[in-house]
């Protein structure tokens, strides 16, 4: 076993085909191929995602190896996402990684996608110290995680229905914006008044979240408004986006504050695609500063789905001697 391992990592849990190479904990390359085909359908179509992974995977892996300047004989292991995610897409990445491990006679490492989102914080400085609280908010997941150590993580809160990114995307769709519309809501919201309209804050116990209520409230609000004025959305887009975004951000931040109080942590971190949201970053940043709490947000390319975070997790697994066997299968759902 090398103490300074070189690992090729592959991510294929949803609609991004990604590969990265890590050497001794340093990322040498990070390649992502996104799948535009889903825009036409207003959401990820699993069957089409699987096909696109099949088309992209060889090219993406080759690009990652080339960019890193690494050849197969220099690799100590190959790693991939085991789950959670979509079955077809996971099967493509896992089967491909198994084949590479066999062909190159190197160990296989499987990684939990949600652990990897958290470990993205260790790719670059500044790195949080343990324990810290991580809010992971993406198109598929919304979790509050108490991170005790690299691989010791406790989910202390999660969504009971839609994920935060999903609710942004569904709201965007209701307003006639293309998929995925989260970043567009963020962009329009910058010009709008967050107090223009009010939507209900979900009352969910403990540290859990629920976003289906605010989504339905927006639907009924728009239906009513459009009965009176066909052009209501175009005329008020910025205000609707700002007000809706304000409500979702408030729901997230309320639980972060509650979690910090309960756990007494001194550092908070944010991960996942919704970590790009400027209002969420702004509110958390200001609040953390005011409370004297350290605040961490990885670079955007490490927030959205990527293979560098899978590589970082694989590095930790390698040093701990965690390897997978050839009979390993995808895990579509998060293990409880
Ligand atoms: O982590 P990610 O790339 O993929 C998943 O694992 O889902 O997250 C994508 C999600 C999408 O729902 C997208 O709309 C949302 O992140 N998103 C945003 C912003 N940028 C991306 N949501 C709100 N504001 C943004 N600026
Ligand atoms: Zn993700």
JSON list of C-alpha atoms in Angstrom, two decimals, residues 203-291:
[
{"chain": "A", "resi": 203, "resn": "UNK", "atom": "CA", "xyz": [-43.54, 24.06, 10.89]},
{"chain": "A", "resi": 204, "resn": "UNK", "atom": "CA", "xyz": [-41.54, 20.83, 11.02]},
{"chain": "A", "resi": 205, "resn": "UNK", "atom": "CA", "xyz": [-40.38, 19.26, 14.29]},
{"chain": "A", "resi": 206, "resn": "UNK", "atom": "CA", "xyz": [-36.76, 18.80, 15.35]},
{"chain": "A", "resi": 207, "resn": "UNK", "atom": "CA", "xyz": [-34.09, 19.58, 12.77]},
{"chain": "A", "resi": 208, "resn": "UNK", "atom": "CA", "xyz": [-36.04, 18.30, 9.78]},
{"chain": "A", "resi": 209, "resn": "UNK", "atom": "CA", "xyz": [-37.24, 20.23, 6.74]},
{"chain": "A", "resi": 210, "resn": "UNK", "atom": "CA", "xyz": [-40.32, 20.25, 4.53]},
{"chain": "A", "resi": 211, "resn": "UNK", "atom": "CA", "xyz": [-40.61, 22.17, 1.28]},
{"chain": "A", "resi": 212, "resn": "UNK", "atom": "CA", "xyz": [-43.74, 20.74, -0.30]},
{"chain": "A", "resi": 213, "resn": "UNK", "atom": "CA", "xyz": [-45.97, 23.34, 1.48]},
{"chain": "A", "resi": 214, "resn": "UNK", "atom": "CA", "xyz": [-44.16, 26.36, 0.09]},
{"chain": "A", "resi": 215, "resn": "UNK", "atom": "CA", "xyz": [-44.17, 24.80, -3.37]},
{"chain": "A", "resi": 216, "resn": "UNK", "atom": "CA", "xyz": [-47.96, 24.26, -3.24]},
{"chain": "A", "resi": 217, "resn": "UNK", "atom": "CA", "xyz": [-48.45, 27.76, -1.80]},
{"chain": "A", "resi": 218, "resn": "UNK", "atom": "CA", "xyz": [-46.58, 29.21, -4.78]},
{"chain": "A", "resi": 219, "resn": "UNK", "atom": "CA", "xyz": [-48.67, 27.13, -7.20]},
{"chain": "A", "resi": 220, "resn": "UNK", "atom": "CA", "xyz": [-51.99, 28.38, -5.75]},
{"chain": "A", "resi": 221, "resn": "UNK", "atom": "CA", "xyz": [-50.69, 31.94, -5.47]},
{"chain": "A", "resi": 222, "resn": "UNK", "atom": "CA", "xyz": [-49.71, 31.97, -9.16]},
{"chain": "A", "resi": 223, "resn": "UNK", "atom": "CA", "xyz": [-52.97, 30.32, -10.27]},
{"chain": "A", "resi": 224, "resn": "UNK", "atom": "CA", "xyz": [-55.00, 32.99, -8.42]},
{"chain": "A", "resi": 225, "resn": "UNK", "atom": "CA", "xyz": [-52.88, 35.86, -9.68]},
{"chain": "A", "resi": 226, "resn": "UNK", "atom": "CA", "xyz": [-52.98, 34.63, -13.30]},
{"chain": "A", "resi": 227, "resn": "UNK", "atom": "CA", "xyz": [-56.80, 34.55, -13.20]},
{"chain": "A", "resi": 228, "resn": "UNK", "atom": "CA", "xyz": [-56.71, 38.33, -12.64]},
{"chain": "A", "resi": 229, "resn": "UNK", "atom": "CA", "xyz": [-53.77, 39.15, -14.92]},
{"chain": "A", "resi": 230, "resn": "UNK", "atom": "CA", "xyz": [-52.37, 36.88, -17.66]},
{"chain": "A", "resi": 231, "resn": "UNK", "atom": "CA", "xyz": [-49.03, 38.67, -17.49]},
{"chain": "A", "resi": 232, "resn": "UNK", "atom": "CA", "xyz": [-48.66, 38.59, -13.70]},
{"chain": "A", "resi": 233, "resn": "UNK", "atom": "CA", "xyz": [-45.51, 36.43, -13.76]},
{"chain": "A", "resi": 234, "resn": "UNK", "atom": "CA", "xyz": [-43.65, 38.50, -16.36]},
{"chain": "A", "resi": 235, "resn": "UNK", "atom": "CA", "xyz": [-44.53, 41.74, -14.55]},
{"chain": "A", "resi": 236, "resn": "UNK", "atom": "CA", "xyz": [-43.55, 40.45, -11.09]},
{"chain": "A", "resi": 237, "resn": "UNK", "atom": "CA", "xyz": [-40.88, 37.82, -11.78]},
{"chain": "A", "resi": 238, "resn": "UNK", "atom": "CA", "xyz": [-38.14, 39.44, -9.72]},
{"chain": "A", "resi": 239, "resn": "UNK", "atom": "CA", "xyz": [-40.41, 40.00, -6.70]},
{"chain": "A", "resi": 240, "resn": "UNK", "atom": "CA", "xyz": [-41.85, 36.47, -6.84]},
{"chain": "A", "resi": 241, "resn": "UNK", "atom": "CA", "xyz": [-38.35, 34.98, -7.09]},
{"chain": "A", "resi": 242, "resn": "UNK", "atom": "CA", "xyz": [-37.02, 37.14, -4.25]},
{"chain": "A", "resi": 243, "resn": "UNK", "atom": "CA", "xyz": [-39.98, 36.36, -1.97]},
{"chain": "A", "resi": 244, "resn": "UNK", "atom": "CA", "xyz": [-39.92, 32.64, -2.70]},
{"chain": "A", "resi": 245, "resn": "UNK", "atom": "CA", "xyz": [-36.15, 32.41, -2.27]},
{"chain": "A", "resi": 246, "resn": "UNK", "atom": "CA", "xyz": [-36.36, 34.38, 0.97]},
{"chain": "A", "resi": 247, "resn": "UNK", "atom": "CA", "xyz": [-38.85, 31.84, 2.37]},
{"chain": "A", "resi": 248, "resn": "UNK", "atom": "CA", "xyz": [-36.75, 28.78, 1.44]},
{"chain": "A", "resi": 249, "resn": "UNK", "atom": "CA", "xyz": [-33.55, 30.39, 2.75]},
{"chain": "A", "resi": 250, "resn": "UNK", "atom": "CA", "xyz": [-35.28, 31.29, 6.02]},
{"chain": "A", "resi": 251, "resn": "UNK", "atom": "CA", "xyz": [-36.40, 27.67, 6.46]},
{"chain": "A", "resi": 252, "resn": "UNK", "atom": "CA", "xyz": [-32.86, 26.42, 5.94]},
{"chain": "A", "resi": 253, "resn": "UNK", "atom": "CA", "xyz": [-31.22, 29.04, 8.14]},
{"chain": "A", "resi": 254, "resn": "UNK", "atom": "CA", "xyz": [-33.69, 28.56, 11.02]},
{"chain": "A", "resi": 255, "resn": "UNK", "atom": "CA", "xyz": [-32.68, 24.90, 11.26]},
{"chain": "A", "resi": 256, "resn": "UNK", "atom": "CA", "xyz": [-28.97, 25.65, 10.99]},
{"chain": "A", "resi": 257, "resn": "UNK", "atom": "CA", "xyz": [-29.30, 28.07, 13.92]},
{"chain": "A", "resi": 258, "resn": "UNK", "atom": "CA", "xyz": [-31.25, 25.51, 15.94]},
{"chain": "A", "resi": 259, "resn": "UNK", "atom": "CA", "xyz": [-28.67, 22.80, 15.16]},
{"chain": "A", "resi": 260, "resn": "UNK", "atom": "CA", "xyz": [-25.76, 25.03, 16.18]},
{"chain": "A", "resi": 261, "resn": "UNK", "atom": "CA", "xyz": [-27.50, 25.76, 19.48]},
{"chain": "A", "resi": 262, "resn": "UNK", "atom": "CA", "xyz": [-28.17, 22.07, 20.14]},
{"chain": "A", "resi": 263, "resn": "UNK", "atom": "CA", "xyz": [-24.73, 20.78, 19.18]},
{"chain": "A", "resi": 264, "resn": "UNK", "atom": "CA", "xyz": [-22.66, 23.73, 20.32]},
{"chain": "A", "resi": 265, "resn": "UNK", "atom": "CA", "xyz": [-20.38, 23.45, 17.28]},
{"chain": "A", "resi": 266, "resn": "UNK", "atom": "CA", "xyz": [-18.07, 26.35, 16.46]},
{"chain": "A", "resi": 267, "resn": "UNK", "atom": "CA", "xyz": [-17.94, 25.78, 12.68]},
{"chain": "A", "resi": 268, "resn": "UNK", "atom": "CA", "xyz": [-20.57, 25.48, 10.00]},
{"chain": "A", "resi": 269, "resn": "UNK", "atom": "CA", "xyz": [-20.18, 24.40, 6.38]},
{"chain": "A", "resi": 270, "resn": "UNK", "atom": "CA", "xyz": [-22.34, 24.27, 3.30]},
{"chain": "A", "resi": 271, "resn": "UNK", "atom": "CA", "xyz": [-22.29, 21.76, 0.43]},
{"chain": "A", "resi": 272, "resn": "UNK", "atom": "CA", "xyz": [-24.30, 20.77, -2.66]},
{"chain": "A", "resi": 273, "resn": "UNK", "atom": "CA", "xyz": [-25.54, 22.74, -5.67]},
{"chain": "A", "resi": 274, "resn": "UNK", "atom": "CA", "xyz": [-27.84, 25.03, -3.66]},
{"chain": "A", "resi": 275, "resn": "UNK", "atom": "CA", "xyz": [-24.74, 26.20, -1.78]},
{"chain": "A", "resi": 276, "resn": "UNK", "atom": "CA", "xyz": [-24.36, 28.44, -4.84]},
{"chain": "A", "resi": 277, "resn": "UNK", "atom": "CA", "xyz": [-27.41, 30.42, -3.77]},
{"chain": "A", "resi": 278, "resn": "UNK", "atom": "CA", "xyz": [-26.24, 33.95, -3.05]},
{"chain": "A", "resi": 279, "resn": "UNK", "atom": "CA", "xyz": [-28.96, 34.74, -0.48]},
{"chain": "A", "resi": 280, "resn": "UNK", "atom": "CA", "xyz": [-28.24, 31.56, 1.48]},
{"chain": "A", "resi": 281, "resn": "UNK", "atom": "CA", "xyz": [-24.50, 32.23, 1.47]},
{"chain": "A", "resi": 282, "resn": "UNK", "atom": "CA", "xyz": [-25.03, 35.85, 2.44]},
{"chain": "A", "resi": 283, "resn": "UNK", "atom": "CA", "xyz": [-27.38, 35.16, 5.34]},
{"chain": "A", "resi": 284, "resn": "UNK", "atom": "CA", "xyz": [-25.28, 32.30, 6.76]},
{"chain": "A", "resi": 285, "resn": "UNK", "atom": "CA", "xyz": [-22.05, 34.21, 6.31]},
{"chain": "A", "resi": 286, "resn": "UNK", "atom": "CA", "xyz": [-23.36, 37.30, 8.13]},
{"chain": "A", "resi": 287, "resn": "UNK", "atom": "CA", "xyz": [-24.96, 35.29, 10.90]},
{"chain": "A", "resi": 288, "resn": "UNK", "atom": "CA", "xyz": [-21.84, 33.17, 11.47]},
{"chain": "A", "resi": 289, "resn": "UNK", "atom": "CA", "xyz": [-19.69, 36.30, 11.56]},
{"chain": "A", "resi": 290, "resn": "UNK", "atom": "CA", "xyz": [-22.02, 37.92, 14.08]},
{"chain": "A", "resi": 291, "resn": "UNK", "atom": "CA", "xyz": [-22.00, 34.79, 16.32]}
]
